[in-house]
């Protein structure tokens, strides 16, 4: 155990950041799906799950970081600190904006101590297991940020599907309250969907900020620093777009006379969120050891592979724009279907080429296979979503099938874009045309 620890590379805190944020994202995902209207899992179900995730995060720290129980303690403490973004909603007094119950003075330090305790307990158990080899923690952290973003995109899809984008009439406040102190008891129906989306957005923004600072401090490559800066700028713009989609202008007023909801911004907000996911995935790829150690394969048609994979990225973005227009404005169905055929043909060509031509390059072969599978799944989801939206049109209100299928369709589109970006990046990195 000690020998493994001695061989570990300096992590500069990347291991704690990665596992702490990963634990938090997992806890928020459980909380989000567990509290959805229609699910409303009781506290006695949710709390053991939350404690179990803290223990799991600590267990992974004990096995993967070489820090012993202290690693788990820091992971649990970080996760509990991040969870303060939600704890305020549980401690809000409810009898006035921005007021908390007196017991908050006990709950806040108590939650931090509890997180540290469960994390340390998990690490003690994890340290007894065979140690895992060192991770590329910057890449793992970027993947955690991408996972949080995918959860946020799914929550945004539910907001759109439930037509709840304007359920909370002001921004950045929520009905006059600080968004982090809006009482959980009032988060019902459409308000829950929209407010939860905002809270998840705050987590993604904070994760991106910490990731960017971490990469600026630890990665010497200018390309990574610039891309990390672009990710941070994009998430800030994305947050502002989401707010202005509700208010139409910079105002904290709840008076409809002072707000002007903007559907165009809603469309832009939806598409940039999917692009942002791909930026994080690109950061993750460029932070892997495989990227740094890559030795390009000499391939006569490397230029063709590069052009084809880049073309997939472009047409998928166009298709995402058309899909957003269709979802928000109910216009352009035939154009969206036509473009889907183009995406399927070009995407399958790129996937088949990566899978069939590069059996000796496992990363490209795997990405090609993944792209083909995702495209097939997306076609099925698109047909199912078309059927479900027909049911909604007949019922006059969103059906459960509509919300689930359209959200899955939208989220899969974002994953297809991310996979296409990965294929384009790795084609450029792993293939080189003959001189």
Short mmCIF file of N, CA and C in Angstrom, two decimals, residues 17-19 21-23 25 136-151 207-208 211 277-288:
data_model
loop_
_atom_site.label_atom_id
_atom_site.label_comp_id
_atom_site.label_asym_id
_atom_site.label_seq_id
_atom_site.Cartn_x
_atom_site.Cartn_y
_atom_site.Cartn_z
N UNK A 17 -10.75 17.37 -5.31
CA UNK A 17 -11.74 18.15 -6.06
C UNK A 17 -12.62 17.24 -6.91
N UNK A 18 -12.00 16.30 -7.60
CA UNK A 18 -12.77 15.41 -8.48
C UNK A 18 -13.77 14.58 -7.70
N UNK A 19 -13.32 13.93 -6.65
CA UNK A 19 -14.20 13.05 -5.89
C UNK A 19 -15.22 13.85 -5.08
N UNK A 21 -16.55 16.85 -5.91
CA UNK A 21 -17.59 17.33 -6.82
C UNK A 21 -18.40 16.17 -7.38
N UNK A 22 -17.75 15.02 -7.64
CA UNK A 22 -18.48 13.86 -8.15
C UNK A 22 -19.51 13.38 -7.13
N UNK A 23 -19.13 13.35 -5.87
CA UNK A 23 -20.06 12.96 -4.81
C UNK A 23 -21.24 13.92 -4.76
N UNK A 25 -22.43 15.86 -7.21
CA UNK A 25 -23.28 15.70 -8.40
C UNK A 25 -24.18 14.48 -8.23
N UNK A 136 -5.61 10.22 -14.06
CA UNK A 136 -5.39 11.54 -14.66
C UNK A 136 -6.49 12.43 -14.11
N UNK A 137 -6.25 13.01 -12.94
CA UNK A 137 -7.31 13.72 -12.23
C UNK A 137 -7.86 14.93 -12.99
N UNK A 138 -7.06 15.70 -13.72
CA UNK A 138 -7.66 16.80 -14.49
C UNK A 138 -8.72 16.31 -15.48
N UNK A 139 -8.44 15.20 -16.16
CA UNK A 139 -9.42 14.64 -17.09
C UNK A 139 -10.65 14.16 -16.35
N UNK A 140 -10.43 13.49 -15.21
CA UNK A 140 -11.57 12.99 -14.43
C UNK A 140 -12.43 14.14 -13.93
N UNK A 141 -11.82 15.23 -13.50
CA UNK A 141 -12.56 16.39 -13.02
C UNK A 141 -13.40 16.98 -14.15
N UNK A 142 -12.82 17.07 -15.35
CA UNK A 142 -13.58 17.59 -16.49
C UNK A 142 -14.76 16.69 -16.83
N UNK A 143 -14.57 15.38 -16.71
CA UNK A 143 -15.69 14.46 -16.97
C UNK A 143 -16.78 14.62 -15.91
N UNK A 144 -16.39 14.89 -14.67
CA UNK A 144 -17.39 15.15 -13.62
C UNK A 144 -18.19 16.40 -13.97
N UNK A 145 -17.50 17.45 -14.42
CA UNK A 145 -18.20 18.67 -14.83
C UNK A 145 -19.15 18.39 -15.98
N UNK A 146 -18.72 17.54 -16.91
CA UNK A 146 -19.59 17.17 -18.03
C UNK A 146 -20.81 16.39 -17.54
N UNK A 147 -20.61 15.50 -16.57
CA UNK A 147 -21.74 14.77 -16.01
C UNK A 147 -22.75 15.68 -15.35
N UNK A 148 -22.25 16.68 -14.61
CA UNK A 148 -23.14 17.66 -13.99
C UNK A 148 -23.91 18.44 -15.06
N UNK A 149 -23.23 18.75 -16.15
CA UNK A 149 -23.88 19.50 -17.23
C UNK A 149 -24.94 18.67 -17.92
N UNK A 150 -24.68 17.38 -18.11
CA UNK A 150 -25.69 16.52 -18.72
C UNK A 150 -26.93 16.44 -17.84
N UNK A 151 -26.74 16.37 -16.53
CA UNK A 151 -27.88 16.40 -15.60
C UNK A 151 -28.64 17.72 -15.74
N UNK A 207 -18.73 24.44 -10.52
CA UNK A 207 -17.83 23.35 -10.93
C UNK A 207 -16.91 23.82 -12.05
N UNK A 208 -17.47 24.53 -13.02
CA UNK A 208 -16.67 25.02 -14.15
C UNK A 208 -15.63 26.03 -13.69
N UNK A 211 -12.89 24.11 -11.95
CA UNK A 211 -12.14 23.35 -12.96
C UNK A 211 -11.21 24.26 -13.75
N UNK A 277 -21.48 21.46 -23.15
CA UNK A 277 -21.15 20.09 -22.77
C UNK A 277 -19.99 19.57 -23.61
N UNK A 278 -20.01 19.85 -24.91
CA UNK A 278 -18.94 19.39 -25.79
C UNK A 278 -17.61 20.06 -25.48
N UNK A 279 -17.65 21.32 -25.05
CA UNK A 279 -16.41 22.00 -24.66
C UNK A 279 -15.78 21.29 -23.45
N UNK A 280 -16.60 20.92 -22.49
CA UNK A 280 -16.09 20.20 -21.32
C UNK A 280 -15.53 18.83 -21.71
N UNK A 281 -16.22 18.15 -22.62
CA UNK A 281 -15.74 16.84 -23.07
C UNK A 281 -14.41 17.00 -23.80
N UNK A 282 -14.27 18.06 -24.58
CA UNK A 282 -13.00 18.33 -25.25
C UNK A 282 -11.89 18.57 -24.24
N UNK A 283 -12.20 19.33 -23.20
CA UNK A 283 -11.21 19.56 -22.13
C UNK A 283 -10.79 18.24 -21.49
N UNK A 284 -11.77 17.38 -21.25
CA UNK A 284 -11.47 16.08 -20.64
C UNK A 284 -10.54 15.26 -21.53
N UNK A 285 -10.84 15.23 -22.83
CA UNK A 285 -10.01 14.46 -23.76
C UNK A 285 -8.58 14.98 -23.79
N UNK A 286 -8.44 16.30 -23.85
CA UNK A 286 -7.11 16.91 -23.94
C UNK A 286 -6.32 16.78 -22.64
N UNK A 287 -7.00 16.44 -21.56
CA UNK A 287 -6.33 16.30 -20.26
C UNK A 287 -5.94 14.86 -19.95
N UNK A 288 -6.28 13.93 -20.83
CA UNK A 288 -5.95 12.53 -20.58
C UNK A 288 -4.47 12.27 -20.86
#
